[in-house]
CSV table of C-alpha atoms in Angstrom, one decimal:
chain,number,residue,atom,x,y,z
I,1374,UNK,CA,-217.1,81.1,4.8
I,1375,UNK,CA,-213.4,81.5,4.4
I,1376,UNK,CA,-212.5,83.5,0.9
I,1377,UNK,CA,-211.5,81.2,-1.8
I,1378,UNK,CA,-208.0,81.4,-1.9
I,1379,UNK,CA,-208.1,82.3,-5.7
I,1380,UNK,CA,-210.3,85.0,-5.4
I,1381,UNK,CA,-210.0,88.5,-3.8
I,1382,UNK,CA,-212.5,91.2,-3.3
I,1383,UNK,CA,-210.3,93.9,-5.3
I,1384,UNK,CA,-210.8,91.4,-8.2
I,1385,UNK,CA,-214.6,90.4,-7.9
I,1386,UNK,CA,-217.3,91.2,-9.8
I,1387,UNK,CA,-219.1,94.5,-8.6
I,1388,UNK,CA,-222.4,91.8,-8.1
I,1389,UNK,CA,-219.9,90.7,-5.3
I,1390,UNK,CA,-220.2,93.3,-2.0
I,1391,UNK,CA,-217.8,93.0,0.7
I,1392,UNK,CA,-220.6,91.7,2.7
I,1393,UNK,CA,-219.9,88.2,0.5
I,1394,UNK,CA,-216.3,88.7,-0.1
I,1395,UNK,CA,-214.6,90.4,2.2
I,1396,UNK,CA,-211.6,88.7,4.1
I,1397,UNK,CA,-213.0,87.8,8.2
I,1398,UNK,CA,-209.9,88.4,10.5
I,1399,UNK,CA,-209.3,86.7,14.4
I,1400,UNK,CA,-206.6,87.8,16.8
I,1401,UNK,CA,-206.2,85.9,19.9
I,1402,UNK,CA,-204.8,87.3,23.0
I,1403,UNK,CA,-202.6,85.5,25.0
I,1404,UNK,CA,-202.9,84.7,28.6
I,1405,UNK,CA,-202.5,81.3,29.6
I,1406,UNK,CA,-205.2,79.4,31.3
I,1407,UNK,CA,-207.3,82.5,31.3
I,1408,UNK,CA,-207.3,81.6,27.6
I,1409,UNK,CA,-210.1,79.7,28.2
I,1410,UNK,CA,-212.1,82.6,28.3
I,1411,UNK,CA,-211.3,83.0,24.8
I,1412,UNK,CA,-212.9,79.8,23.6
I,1413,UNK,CA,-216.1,80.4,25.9
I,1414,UNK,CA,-216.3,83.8,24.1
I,1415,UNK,CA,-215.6,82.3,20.6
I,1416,UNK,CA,-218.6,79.4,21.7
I,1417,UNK,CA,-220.7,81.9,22.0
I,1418,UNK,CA,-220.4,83.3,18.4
I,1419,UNK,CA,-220.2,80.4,17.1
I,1420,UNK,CA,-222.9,79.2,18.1
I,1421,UNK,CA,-224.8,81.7,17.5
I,1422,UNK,CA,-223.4,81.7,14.2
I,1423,UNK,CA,-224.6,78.0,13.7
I,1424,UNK,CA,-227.9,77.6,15.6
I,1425,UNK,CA,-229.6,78.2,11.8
I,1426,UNK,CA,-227.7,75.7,10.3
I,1427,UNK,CA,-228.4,73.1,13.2
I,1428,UNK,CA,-232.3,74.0,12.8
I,1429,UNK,CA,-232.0,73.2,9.4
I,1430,UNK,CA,-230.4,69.9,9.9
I,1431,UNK,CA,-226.6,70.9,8.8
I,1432,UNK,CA,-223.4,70.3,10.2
I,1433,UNK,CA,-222.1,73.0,12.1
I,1434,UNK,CA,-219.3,75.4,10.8
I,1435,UNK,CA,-215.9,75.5,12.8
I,1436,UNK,CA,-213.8,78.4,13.0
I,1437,UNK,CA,-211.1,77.4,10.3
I,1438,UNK,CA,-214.2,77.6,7.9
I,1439,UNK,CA,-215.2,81.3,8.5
I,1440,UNK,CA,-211.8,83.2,9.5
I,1441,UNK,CA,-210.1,83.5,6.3
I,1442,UNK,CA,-206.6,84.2,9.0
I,1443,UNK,CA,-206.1,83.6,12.8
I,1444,UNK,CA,-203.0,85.1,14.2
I,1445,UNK,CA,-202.1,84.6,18.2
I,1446,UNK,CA,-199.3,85.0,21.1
I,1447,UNK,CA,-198.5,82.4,23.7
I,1448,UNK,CA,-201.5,80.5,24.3
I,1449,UNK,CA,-203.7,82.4,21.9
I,1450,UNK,CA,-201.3,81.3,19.5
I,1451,UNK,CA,-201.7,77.6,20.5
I,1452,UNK,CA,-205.6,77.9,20.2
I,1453,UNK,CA,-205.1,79.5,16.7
I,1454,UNK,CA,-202.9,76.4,15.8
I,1455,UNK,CA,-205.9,74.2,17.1
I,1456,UNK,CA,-208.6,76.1,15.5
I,1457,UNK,CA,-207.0,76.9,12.1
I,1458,UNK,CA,-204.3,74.5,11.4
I,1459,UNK,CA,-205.7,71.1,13.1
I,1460,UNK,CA,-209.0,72.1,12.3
I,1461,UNK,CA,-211.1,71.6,15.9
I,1462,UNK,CA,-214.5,72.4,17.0
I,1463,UNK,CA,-214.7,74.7,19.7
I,1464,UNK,CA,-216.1,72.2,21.5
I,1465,UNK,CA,-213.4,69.7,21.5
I,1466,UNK,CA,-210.6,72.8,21.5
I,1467,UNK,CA,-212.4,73.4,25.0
I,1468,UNK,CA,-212.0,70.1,26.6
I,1469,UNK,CA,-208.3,69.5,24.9
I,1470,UNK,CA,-207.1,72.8,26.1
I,1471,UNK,CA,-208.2,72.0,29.8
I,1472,UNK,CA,-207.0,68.8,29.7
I,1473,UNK,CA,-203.4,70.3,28.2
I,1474,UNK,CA,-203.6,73.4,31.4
I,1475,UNK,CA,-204.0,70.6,34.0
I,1476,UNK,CA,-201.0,68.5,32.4
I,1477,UNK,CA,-198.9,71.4,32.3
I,1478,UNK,CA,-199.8,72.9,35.3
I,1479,UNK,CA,-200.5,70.7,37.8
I,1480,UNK,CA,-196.9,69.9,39.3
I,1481,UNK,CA,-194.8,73.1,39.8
I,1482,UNK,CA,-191.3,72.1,39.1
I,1483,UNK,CA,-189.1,75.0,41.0
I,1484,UNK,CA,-190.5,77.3,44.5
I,1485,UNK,CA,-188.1,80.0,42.8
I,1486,UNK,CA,-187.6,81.5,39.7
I,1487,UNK,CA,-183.8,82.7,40.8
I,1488,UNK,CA,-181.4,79.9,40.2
I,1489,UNK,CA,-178.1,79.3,42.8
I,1490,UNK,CA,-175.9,81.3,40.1
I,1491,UNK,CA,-178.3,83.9,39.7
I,1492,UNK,CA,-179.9,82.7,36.5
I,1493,UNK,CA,-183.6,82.7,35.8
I,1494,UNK,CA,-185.2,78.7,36.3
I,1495,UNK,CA,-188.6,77.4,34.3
I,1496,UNK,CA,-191.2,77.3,37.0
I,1497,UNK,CA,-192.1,74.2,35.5
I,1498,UNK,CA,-191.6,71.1,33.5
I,1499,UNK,CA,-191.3,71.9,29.8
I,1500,UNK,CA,-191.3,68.7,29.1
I,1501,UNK,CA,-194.8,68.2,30.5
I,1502,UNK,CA,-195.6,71.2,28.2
I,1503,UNK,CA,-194.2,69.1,25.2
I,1504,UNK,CA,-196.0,66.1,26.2
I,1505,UNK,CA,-199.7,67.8,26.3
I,1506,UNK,CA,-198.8,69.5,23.2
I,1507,UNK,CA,-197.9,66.7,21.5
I,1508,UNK,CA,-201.1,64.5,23.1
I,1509,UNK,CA,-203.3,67.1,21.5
I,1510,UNK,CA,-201.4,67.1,17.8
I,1511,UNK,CA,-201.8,63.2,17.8
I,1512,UNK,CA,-205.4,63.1,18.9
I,1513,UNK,CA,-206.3,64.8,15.5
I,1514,UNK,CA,-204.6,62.4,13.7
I,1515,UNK,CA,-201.7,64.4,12.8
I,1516,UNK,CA,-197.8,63.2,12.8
I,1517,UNK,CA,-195.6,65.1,15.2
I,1518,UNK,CA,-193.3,65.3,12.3
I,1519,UNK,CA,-195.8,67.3,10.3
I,1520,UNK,CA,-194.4,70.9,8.7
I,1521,UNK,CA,-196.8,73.7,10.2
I,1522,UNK,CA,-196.7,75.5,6.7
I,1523,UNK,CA,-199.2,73.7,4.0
I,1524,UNK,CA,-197.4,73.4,0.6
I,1525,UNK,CA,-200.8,74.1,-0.7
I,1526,UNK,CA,-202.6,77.9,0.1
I,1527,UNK,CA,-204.5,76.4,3.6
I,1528,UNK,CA,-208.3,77.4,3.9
I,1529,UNK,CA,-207.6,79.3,6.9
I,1530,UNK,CA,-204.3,80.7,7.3
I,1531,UNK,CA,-202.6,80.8,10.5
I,1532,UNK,CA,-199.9,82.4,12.1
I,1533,UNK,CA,-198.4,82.8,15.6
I,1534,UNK,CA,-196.3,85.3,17.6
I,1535,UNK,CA,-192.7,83.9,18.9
I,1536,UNK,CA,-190.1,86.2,20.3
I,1537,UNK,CA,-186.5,85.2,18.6
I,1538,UNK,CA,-183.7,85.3,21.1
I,1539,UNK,CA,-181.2,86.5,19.8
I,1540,UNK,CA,-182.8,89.5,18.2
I,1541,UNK,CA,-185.5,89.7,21.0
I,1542,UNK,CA,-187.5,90.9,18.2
I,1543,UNK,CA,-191.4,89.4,17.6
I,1544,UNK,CA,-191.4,86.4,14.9
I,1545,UNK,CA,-194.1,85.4,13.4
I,1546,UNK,CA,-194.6,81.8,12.2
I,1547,UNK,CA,-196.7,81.1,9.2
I,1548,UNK,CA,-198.7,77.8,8.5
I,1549,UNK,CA,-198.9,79.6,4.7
I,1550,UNK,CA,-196.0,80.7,2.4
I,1551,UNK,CA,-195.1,84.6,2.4
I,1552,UNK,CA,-194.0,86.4,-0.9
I,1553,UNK,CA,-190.6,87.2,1.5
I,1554,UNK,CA,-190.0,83.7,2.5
I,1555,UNK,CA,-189.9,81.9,5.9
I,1556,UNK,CA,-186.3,81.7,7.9
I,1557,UNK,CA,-187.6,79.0,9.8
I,1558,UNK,CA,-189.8,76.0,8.8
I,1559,UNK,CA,-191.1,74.4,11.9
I,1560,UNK,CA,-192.9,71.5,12.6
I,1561,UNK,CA,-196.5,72.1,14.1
I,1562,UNK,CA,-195.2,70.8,17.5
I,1563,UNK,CA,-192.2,73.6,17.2
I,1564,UNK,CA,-195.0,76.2,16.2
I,1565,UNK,CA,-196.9,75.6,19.2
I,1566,UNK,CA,-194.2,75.3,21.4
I,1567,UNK,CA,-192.6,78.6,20.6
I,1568,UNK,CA,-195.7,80.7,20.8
I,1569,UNK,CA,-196.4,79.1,24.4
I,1570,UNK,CA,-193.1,79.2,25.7
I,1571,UNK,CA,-193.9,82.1,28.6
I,1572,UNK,CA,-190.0,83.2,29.9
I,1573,UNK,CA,-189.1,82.0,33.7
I,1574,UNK,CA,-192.4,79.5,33.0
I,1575,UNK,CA,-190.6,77.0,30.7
I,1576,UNK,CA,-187.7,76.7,29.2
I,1577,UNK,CA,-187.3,78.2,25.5
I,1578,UNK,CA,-187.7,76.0,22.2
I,1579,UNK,CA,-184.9,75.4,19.7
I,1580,UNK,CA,-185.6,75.3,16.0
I,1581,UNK,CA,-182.8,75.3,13.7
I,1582,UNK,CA,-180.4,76.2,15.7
I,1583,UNK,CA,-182.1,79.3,17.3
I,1584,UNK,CA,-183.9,80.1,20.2
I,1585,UNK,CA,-187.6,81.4,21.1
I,1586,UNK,CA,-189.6,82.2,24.1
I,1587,UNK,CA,-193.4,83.2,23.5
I,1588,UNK,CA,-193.9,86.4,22.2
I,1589,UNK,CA,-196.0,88.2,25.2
I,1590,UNK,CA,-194.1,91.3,25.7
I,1591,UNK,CA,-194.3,93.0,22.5
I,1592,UNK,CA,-197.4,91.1,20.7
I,1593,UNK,CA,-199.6,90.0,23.5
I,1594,UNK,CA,-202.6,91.2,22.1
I,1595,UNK,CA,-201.6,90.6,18.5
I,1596,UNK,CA,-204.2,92.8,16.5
I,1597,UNK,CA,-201.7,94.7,14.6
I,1598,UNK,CA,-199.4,91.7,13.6
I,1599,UNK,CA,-202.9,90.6,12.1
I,1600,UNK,CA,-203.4,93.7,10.2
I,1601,UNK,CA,-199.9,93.8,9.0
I,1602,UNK,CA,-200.0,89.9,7.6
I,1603,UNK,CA,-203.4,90.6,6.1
I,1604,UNK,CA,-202.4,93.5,4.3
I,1605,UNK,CA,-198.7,91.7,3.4
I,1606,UNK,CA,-201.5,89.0,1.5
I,1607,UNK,CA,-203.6,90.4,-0.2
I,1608,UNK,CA,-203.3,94.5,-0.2
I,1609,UNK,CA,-200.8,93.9,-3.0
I,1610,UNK,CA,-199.5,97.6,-4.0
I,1611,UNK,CA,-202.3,99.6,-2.3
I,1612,UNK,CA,-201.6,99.0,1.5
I,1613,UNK,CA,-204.9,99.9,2.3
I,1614,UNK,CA,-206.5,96.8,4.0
I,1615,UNK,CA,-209.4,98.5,5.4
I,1616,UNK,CA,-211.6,98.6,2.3
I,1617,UNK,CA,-211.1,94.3,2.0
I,1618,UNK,CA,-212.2,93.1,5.6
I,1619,UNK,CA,-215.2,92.0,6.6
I,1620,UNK,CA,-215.2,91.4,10.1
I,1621,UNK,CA,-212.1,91.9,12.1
I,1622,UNK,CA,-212.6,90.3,15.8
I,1623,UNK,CA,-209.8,90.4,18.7
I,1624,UNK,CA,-210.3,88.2,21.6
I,1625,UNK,CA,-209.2,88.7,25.0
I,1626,UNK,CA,-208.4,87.0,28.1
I,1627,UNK,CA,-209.3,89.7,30.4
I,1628,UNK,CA,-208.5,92.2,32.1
I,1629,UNK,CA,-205.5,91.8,34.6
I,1630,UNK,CA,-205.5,93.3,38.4
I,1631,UNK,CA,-201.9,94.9,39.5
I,1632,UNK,CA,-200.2,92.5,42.3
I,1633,UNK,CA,-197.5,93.3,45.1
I,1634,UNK,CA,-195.0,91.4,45.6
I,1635,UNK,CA,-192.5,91.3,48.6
I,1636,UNK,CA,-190.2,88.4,47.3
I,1637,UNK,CA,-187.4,89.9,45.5
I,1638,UNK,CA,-186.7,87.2,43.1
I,1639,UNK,CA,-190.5,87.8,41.7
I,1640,UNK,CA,-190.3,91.7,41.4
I,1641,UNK,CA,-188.5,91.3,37.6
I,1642,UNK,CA,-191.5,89.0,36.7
I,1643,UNK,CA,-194.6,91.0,38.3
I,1644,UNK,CA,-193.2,93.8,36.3
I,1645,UNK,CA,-193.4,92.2,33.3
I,1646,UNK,CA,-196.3,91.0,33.4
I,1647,UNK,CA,-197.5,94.1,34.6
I,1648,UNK,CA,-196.0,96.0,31.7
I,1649,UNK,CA,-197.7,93.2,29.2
I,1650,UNK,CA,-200.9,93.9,30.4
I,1651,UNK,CA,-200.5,97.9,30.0
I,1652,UNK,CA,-199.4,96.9,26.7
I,1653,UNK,CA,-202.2,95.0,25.4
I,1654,UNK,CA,-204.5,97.5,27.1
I,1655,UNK,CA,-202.5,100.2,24.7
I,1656,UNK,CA,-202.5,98.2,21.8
I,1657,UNK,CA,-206.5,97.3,21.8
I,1658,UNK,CA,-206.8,101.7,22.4
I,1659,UNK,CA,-204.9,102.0,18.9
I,1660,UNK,CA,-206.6,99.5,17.3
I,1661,UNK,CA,-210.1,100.5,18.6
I,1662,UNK,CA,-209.1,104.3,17.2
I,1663,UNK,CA,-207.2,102.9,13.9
I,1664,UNK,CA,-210.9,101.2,12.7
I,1665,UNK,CA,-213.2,103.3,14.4
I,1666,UNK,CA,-215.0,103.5,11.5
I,1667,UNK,CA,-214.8,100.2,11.3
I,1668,UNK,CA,-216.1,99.9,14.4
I,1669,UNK,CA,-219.1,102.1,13.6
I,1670,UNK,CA,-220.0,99.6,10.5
I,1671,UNK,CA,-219.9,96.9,12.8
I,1672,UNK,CA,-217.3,95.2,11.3
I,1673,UNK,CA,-214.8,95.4,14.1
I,1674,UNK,CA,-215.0,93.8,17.4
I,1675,UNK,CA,-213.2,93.4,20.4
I,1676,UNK,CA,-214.1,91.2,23.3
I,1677,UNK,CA,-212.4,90.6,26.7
I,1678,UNK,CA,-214.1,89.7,30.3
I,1679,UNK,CA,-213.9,93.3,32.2
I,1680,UNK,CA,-214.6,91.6,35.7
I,1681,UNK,CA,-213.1,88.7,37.9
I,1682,UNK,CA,-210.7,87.6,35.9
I,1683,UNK,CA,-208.2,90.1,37.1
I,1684,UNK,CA,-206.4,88.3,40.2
I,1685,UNK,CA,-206.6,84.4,37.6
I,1686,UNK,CA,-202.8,83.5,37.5
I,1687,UNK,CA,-201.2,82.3,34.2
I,1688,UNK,CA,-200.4,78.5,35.6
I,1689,UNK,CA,-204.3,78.3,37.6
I,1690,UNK,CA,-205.8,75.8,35.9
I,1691,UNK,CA,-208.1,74.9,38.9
I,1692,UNK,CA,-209.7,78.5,38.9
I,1693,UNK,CA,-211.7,77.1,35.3
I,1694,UNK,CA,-215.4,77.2,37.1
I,1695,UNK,CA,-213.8,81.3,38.3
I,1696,UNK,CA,-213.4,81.3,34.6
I,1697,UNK,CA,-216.3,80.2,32.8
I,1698,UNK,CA,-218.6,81.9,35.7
I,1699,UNK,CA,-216.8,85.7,34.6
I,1700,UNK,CA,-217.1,85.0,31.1
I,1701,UNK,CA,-220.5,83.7,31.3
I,1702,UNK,CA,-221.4,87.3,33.2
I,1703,UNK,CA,-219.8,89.2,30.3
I,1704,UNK,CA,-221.4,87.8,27.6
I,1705,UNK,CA,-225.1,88.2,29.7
I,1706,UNK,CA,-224.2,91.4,29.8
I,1707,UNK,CA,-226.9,93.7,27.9
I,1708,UNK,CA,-223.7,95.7,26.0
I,1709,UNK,CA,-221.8,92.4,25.2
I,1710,UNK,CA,-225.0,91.0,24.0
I,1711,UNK,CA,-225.6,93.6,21.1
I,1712,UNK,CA,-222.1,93.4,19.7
I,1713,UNK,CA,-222.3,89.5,19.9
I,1714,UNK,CA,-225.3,89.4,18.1
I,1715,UNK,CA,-224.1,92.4,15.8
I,1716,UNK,CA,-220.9,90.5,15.5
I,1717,UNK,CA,-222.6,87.1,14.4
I,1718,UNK,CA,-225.2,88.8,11.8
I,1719,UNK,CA,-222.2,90.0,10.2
I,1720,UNK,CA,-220.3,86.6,9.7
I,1721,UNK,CA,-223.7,85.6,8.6
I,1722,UNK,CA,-224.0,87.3,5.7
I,1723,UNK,CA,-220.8,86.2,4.2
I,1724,UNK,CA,-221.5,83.1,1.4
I,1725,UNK,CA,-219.6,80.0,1.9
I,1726,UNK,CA,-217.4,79.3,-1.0
């Protein structure tokens, strides 16, 4: 279902609606294990999507074969690097990303985040975080060596959201090549890394001699880093992107309680978090009122658990059944329902090329 490369609605025959041609967008939230919730909602489409096919005795699309670009932050930018550039089923992107959430999280490496000289120390073992990442690269066959960009234009295109140190400005990292360039060429190891590297969690990532932390605060929810590289593609001198998508879909991880907090060396990181979460509450208000009309088609979606996800911790791996159970509520849900099915019907009717 992904758009030829080669071919662009602007350029297609008027026999050729939007409803065939038009580009299908995904931004993916981050929000560490909570990402999970994510890939249950994306299941759930997809399945959806491919319950047809499977009646009619063909393989099953995956996600890299309908989303013509998948941009994400922090852990939504690691499942964006499994979906679009290693190519995984939801299925298996479900059973490697628990897997990778217990490695990772399992053995907390410091009590305290405030190190003896004042300093800020990773919670945990970034080389655990390395290790999973790296288990999950070779499991699809792929070399650890492996350049994220393709030299050839990718099927799916795929970037993620990295905060550069020195700047502390949001990078994006690009699996395709950009008309500007790219500073940095990483390896897909690098990619991932970068985009997952949550500050005071793990230490940050090194690639060509500078350094990255994921990009949370400032492009946790990612939608209009996705509009911006879409319309950087293929808007060419018009800017207006709005006429060329077909479905636009942002992902959630749910909504996030408030916490207090009485120990001191916390306070700096409950507030951040705090303020990422008011963030990518603001962000999803603009983008719902920036396609509203969009959103009137019914060819822009958002989804993200409302309920009993809120108090889920970044590192809790063990709260998966918590999870699955508040996302399985959501998507029962008569409202969620509509615009799920709305949501698929629309994929649908996009050709595969």
């Amino acid at each position: 279902m992904a758009t030829s490369p080669a071919s662009s609605p602007v350029q297609a025959s008027n026999a050729q609606t939007l409803d065939n041609t038009g580009y299908c967008l995904l931004s993916l939230d981050g929000g560490g294990v909570r990402g999970l919730s994510t890939l249950y909602i994306l299941r759930n489409i997809m399945n959806r999507l491919n319950f047809p096919r499977l009646e009619a005795g063909l393989q099953p699309r995956k996600p890299y074969e309908i989303f013509d670009l998948i941009g994400g932050t922090s852990t939504g930018g690691l499942i964006a690097i499994m979906l679009g550039r290693l190519e995984m089923s939801i299925e298996d992107c479900i059973k490697a990303y628990t897997e990778l959430m217990r490695r990772v999280f399992e053995k907390k490496e410091n009590r305290s985040i405030i190190g003896v000289m004042g300093g800020v120390k990773p919670r945990f073992s970034s080389k655990a975080l390395r290790d999973a990442i790296s288990k999950v690269i070779k499991d699809c066959g792929v070399s650890l060596d492996e350049k994220f960009e393709i030299t050839s234009s990718p099927r799916c295109k795929v970037f993620v959201c990295t905060n550069l140190q020195k700047t502390n400005t949001i990078t994006r990292l690009h699996n395709y090549r950009i008309p500007a360039g790219c500073e940095f060429q990483p390896t897909i190891l690098e990619a991932a890394l970068a985009t997952s590297a949550a500050p005071t969690y793990f230490s940050d990532i090194g690639i060509a001699g500078s350094k990255f932390v994921d990009g949370a605060f400032g492009a946790n929810n990612p939608t209009f880093e996705v509009e911006e590289e879409a319309s950087e593609l293929w808007c060419g001198g018009t800017g207006d992107l709005k006429p060329l998508v077909k479905c636009f879909i942002s992902v959630g991880t749910g909504a996030l309680g408030v916490r207090s907090v009485s120990d001191k060396g916390m306070k700096h990181l409950v507030e951040t978090l705090q303020k990422e979460a008011t963030q990518t509450e603001t962000t999803n208000q603009r983008f719902l009122f920036h396609w509203s009309q969009g959103v009137e088609k019914g060819r822009v979606f958002r989804f993200n658990v409302d309920q009993g996800l809120q108090n889920v911790k970044l590192q809790e791996y063990e709260q998966q059944d918590l999870i699955q159970a508040s996302t399985s509520t959501y998507l029962h849900e008569r409202g969620t329902i509509g615009r799920v099915k709305e949501c698929v019907e629309n994929l649908r009717m996009k050709q595969c090329t």
